[in-house]
Tab-separated table of C-alpha atoms in Angstrom:
chain	number	residue	atom	x	y	z
A	93	LEU	CA	-8.272	213.395	-33.590
A	94	GLN	CA	-9.239	217.036	-33.679
A	95	VAL	CA	-8.177	219.151	-36.636
A	96	ILE	CA	-7.198	222.696	-35.846
A	97	SER	CA	-6.243	225.566	-38.167
A	98	GLY	CA	-2.756	226.472	-38.881
A	99	ARG	CA	-3.312	229.725	-37.002
A	100	ALA	CA	-4.567	227.964	-33.893
A	101	TRP	CA	-1.616	225.597	-33.999
A	102	GLN	CA	0.734	228.450	-34.207
A	103	VAL	CA	-0.906	229.982	-31.106
A	104	ILE	CA	-0.374	226.702	-29.200
A	105	LEU	CA	3.236	226.630	-30.293
A	106	ASP	CA	3.824	230.255	-29.413
A	107	ASP	CA	2.229	229.901	-25.907
A	108	SER	CA	4.537	227.055	-24.962
A	109	PRO	CA	7.942	227.491	-26.803
A	110	GLN	CA	9.862	225.345	-24.253
A	111	GLU	CA	7.450	222.382	-24.988
A	112	GLN	CA	7.346	222.747	-28.810
A	113	ASP	CA	9.934	219.856	-29.449
A	114	LEU	CA	7.973	217.681	-27.084
A	115	ILE	CA	4.702	218.497	-28.728
A	116	CYS	CA	6.013	217.722	-32.238
A	117	LYS	CA	7.786	214.528	-31.036
A	118	SER	CA	4.552	213.359	-29.436
A	119	ILE	CA	2.529	213.784	-32.535
A	120	MET	CA	5.205	212.126	-34.707
A	121	THR	CA	5.314	209.222	-32.306
A	122	CYS	CA	1.624	208.845	-32.515
A	123	MET	CA	1.746	208.936	-36.304
A	124	ALA	CA	4.470	206.278	-36.423
A	125	GLU	CA	2.589	204.029	-33.954
A	126	LYS	CA	-0.578	204.183	-36.105
A	127	ALA	CA	1.304	203.449	-39.232
A	128	ALA	CA	2.950	200.349	-37.574
A	129	ASN	CA	-0.546	199.238	-36.338
A	130	ARG	CA	-1.879	199.591	-39.828
A	131	CYS	CA	0.742	197.055	-40.919
A	132	GLY	CA	-0.189	194.774	-38.082
A	133	LEU	CA	3.137	195.645	-36.296
A	134	GLN	CA	4.153	197.456	-33.156
A	135	LEU	CA	6.724	200.265	-33.446
A	136	ASN	CA	10.175	199.150	-32.417
A	137	SER	CA	9.136	195.453	-32.172
A	138	PRO	CA	10.894	192.224	-33.330
A	139	SER	CA	8.341	191.893	-36.131
A	140	VAL	CA	9.723	195.079	-37.551
A	141	VAL	CA	13.222	193.868	-37.429
A	142	ARG	CA	12.237	190.480	-38.935
A	143	MET	CA	10.797	192.227	-42.014
A	144	SER	CA	14.322	192.080	-43.276
A	145	SER	CA	15.432	188.613	-44.543
A	146	LEU	CA	18.630	189.197	-42.686
A	147	PHE	CA	16.894	188.540	-39.303
A	148	GLY	CA	14.173	186.080	-40.214
A	149	GLU	CA	15.965	183.266	-38.267
A	150	ALA	CA	18.038	185.313	-35.912
A	151	PRO	CA	17.893	184.586	-32.209
A	152	ALA	CA	15.186	186.238	-30.334
A	153	ALA	CA	17.528	187.977	-27.838
A	154	LEU	CA	19.547	189.518	-30.703
A	155	VAL	CA	16.344	190.884	-32.377
A	156	ASP	CA	15.037	192.143	-29.151
A	157	ASP	CA	18.303	194.060	-28.615
A	158	LEU	CA	18.158	195.518	-32.190
A	159	CYS	CA	14.696	196.752	-31.541
A	160	ARG	CA	15.978	199.065	-28.855
A	161	ASP	CA	18.026	200.849	-31.641
A	162	LEU	CA	15.298	201.394	-34.108
A	163	GLU	CA	14.377	204.912	-34.946
A	164	PHE	CA	11.344	206.200	-36.845
A	165	HIS	CA	11.203	208.946	-39.545
A	166	ILE	CA	8.292	210.627	-41.097
A	167	VAL	CA	9.055	211.855	-44.669
A	168	VAL	CA	6.818	214.274	-46.623
A	169	PRO	CA	6.003	213.591	-50.234
A	170	GLY	CA	8.754	214.644	-52.762
A	171	THR	CA	11.380	214.360	-50.102
A	172	GLN	CA	14.457	211.913	-50.808
A	173	ILE	CA	14.865	209.286	-48.271
A	174	VAL	CA	18.217	208.244	-49.604
A	175	THR	CA	20.125	209.601	-52.636
A	176	ALA	CA	22.163	207.591	-55.082
A	177	ASP	CA	25.906	207.910	-54.822
A	178	GLU	CA	25.606	209.526	-51.341
A	179	GLU	CA	26.931	207.814	-48.232
A	180	GLY	CA	24.592	205.931	-45.863
A	181	GLU	CA	24.596	203.278	-43.286
A	182	CYS	CA	20.880	202.376	-42.607
A	183	LEU	CA	18.252	199.636	-43.271
A	184	TYR	CA	14.881	201.041	-43.616
A	185	VAL	CA	11.461	199.378	-43.150
A	186	LEU	CA	8.693	201.263	-44.813
A	187	LEU	CA	5.629	201.148	-42.411
A	188	GLN	CA	3.336	203.634	-44.364
A	189	GLY	CA	3.287	205.201	-47.680
A	190	ILE	CA	4.653	204.730	-51.174
A	191	ALA	CA	8.248	205.509	-52.196
A	192	GLU	CA	9.885	205.336	-55.596
A	193	SER	CA	13.272	203.746	-56.065
A	194	ASN	CA	15.273	204.884	-59.087
A	195	CYS	CA	18.448	203.219	-60.016
A	196	SER	CA	20.523	202.461	-63.055
A	197	VAL	CA	18.207	199.498	-64.091
A	198	GLY	CA	14.921	201.562	-63.801
A	199	LYS	CA	12.252	202.553	-61.337
A	200	SER	CA	10.270	200.591	-58.872
A	201	HIS	CA	7.764	201.360	-56.155
A	202	LEU	CA	7.939	200.431	-52.451
A	203	GLY	CA	5.067	200.007	-50.156
A	204	PRO	CA	4.286	199.209	-46.640
A	205	ARG	CA	6.230	196.270	-45.112
A	206	GLN	CA	9.035	196.626	-47.696
A	207	VAL	CA	12.739	196.778	-46.685
A	208	PHE	CA	15.658	198.521	-48.335
A	209	GLY	CA	19.294	199.449	-47.433
A	210	GLU	CA	20.355	195.905	-46.171
A	211	GLU	CA	23.626	196.292	-48.120
A	212	MET	CA	24.339	199.579	-46.396
A	213	LEU	CA	23.609	198.128	-42.924
A	214	LEU	CA	26.044	195.270	-43.601
A	215	GLY	CA	28.695	197.497	-44.998
A	216	PHE	CA	28.560	196.021	-48.571
A	217	ARG	CA	28.277	199.499	-49.870
A	218	ASN	CA	29.042	202.823	-48.398
A	219	VAL	CA	27.074	204.873	-51.028
A	220	HIS	CA	23.475	204.261	-52.110
A	221	SER	CA	22.979	202.559	-55.406
A	222	ALA	CA	19.427	204.105	-55.918
A	223	THR	CA	17.563	207.235	-54.993
A	224	VAL	CA	14.438	206.532	-52.998
A	225	LYS	CA	11.911	209.363	-52.804
A	226	ALA	CA	8.666	209.584	-51.031
A	227	CYS	CA	5.627	209.699	-53.184
A	228	SER	CA	3.146	209.977	-50.349
A	229	LEU	CA	3.646	210.662	-46.633
A	230	CYS	CA	6.054	207.914	-45.585
A	231	VAL	CA	6.678	206.507	-42.127
A	232	LEU	CA	9.769	204.366	-41.745
A	233	GLN	CA	11.780	202.613	-39.099
A	234	CYS	CA	15.578	202.561	-39.541
A	235	LEU	CA	18.613	200.803	-38.011
A	236	HIS	CA	21.995	202.357	-38.139
A	237	ARG	CA	25.077	200.281	-39.031
A	238	ARG	CA	26.962	201.353	-35.883
A	239	SER	CA	24.016	200.222	-33.567
A	240	PHE	CA	23.696	197.116	-35.470
A	241	MET	CA	27.438	196.176	-35.305
A	242	SER	CA	27.642	197.124	-31.621
A	243	THR	CA	24.696	194.988	-30.750
A	244	VAL	CA	25.713	192.034	-32.870
A	245	GLN	CA	29.310	191.923	-31.523
A	246	ARG	CA	27.798	191.139	-28.098
A	247	TYR	CA	26.506	187.824	-29.464
A	248	GLY	CA	29.724	185.805	-29.856
A	249	GLU	CA	28.742	182.812	-31.963
A	250	ASP	CA	25.913	184.543	-33.794
A	251	TYR	CA	28.434	187.447	-34.648
A	252	GLU	CA	30.822	184.866	-36.128
A	253	THR	CA	27.976	183.285	-38.156
A	254	LEU	CA	26.782	186.658	-39.461
A	255	HIS	CA	30.342	187.862	-40.142
A	256	ALA	CA	30.895	184.673	-42.207
A	257	LEU	CA	27.592	185.253	-44.036
A	258	ILE	CA	28.553	188.931	-44.770
A	259	LEU	CA	32.017	187.763	-46.158
A	260	GLU	CA	30.401	185.165	-48.396
A	261	ALA	CA	27.769	187.578	-49.666
A	262	ARG	CA	30.639	190.095	-50.476
A	263	ARG	CA	32.393	187.471	-52.531
A	264	HIS	CA	29.168	186.871	-54.397
A	265	GLY	CA	28.342	190.592	-54.918
A	266	ALA	CA	25.398	190.423	-52.448
A	267	ILE	CA	23.152	190.015	-55.409
A	268	SER	CA	21.536	186.848	-54.323
A	269	MET	CA	21.925	187.377	-50.564
A	270	ALA	CA	18.128	186.998	-49.993
A	271	LYS	CA	18.182	183.705	-51.858
A	272	ARG	CA	21.233	182.523	-49.930
A	273	LEU	CA	19.648	183.376	-46.609
A	274	HIS	CA	16.554	181.375	-47.483
A	275	SER	CA	18.421	178.295	-48.811
């Protein structure tokens, strides 16, 4: 890693405006890969998807397909990742950094390898119940509901099982979903 001044960086970008997006994406990809490695994971890997209790016992083929739909996000400190009462549809896996979750019952901190947004992914909620804000530089992977549903629907029996689980969890308010998944 070579550190360059802001002025030198601007010269590089000015000299190659058509490559600016590619340069920035390459740097962000490198940052995301390093964050995943520090967690003992690979970016876009089954182990990232399996961080969620939803997929702990899911068939390998399904999890492999879901990996193809993972996106990464880099969020600077002080930025809201999700905002309470705003619409959303993603499951997030925090790979690096600390985030603060603030909801009606209080505040808590999230760290590497923690997952949030499962209820959004499954469609239990359409608006976030908490605001999650980056306290430090955060690197996350996310899975969108539309990608998730499209992928899961291709797995007939697994889709039926998951759909039944979702309906049961909705009847029970999804509060004890993780407990039900592990029983």
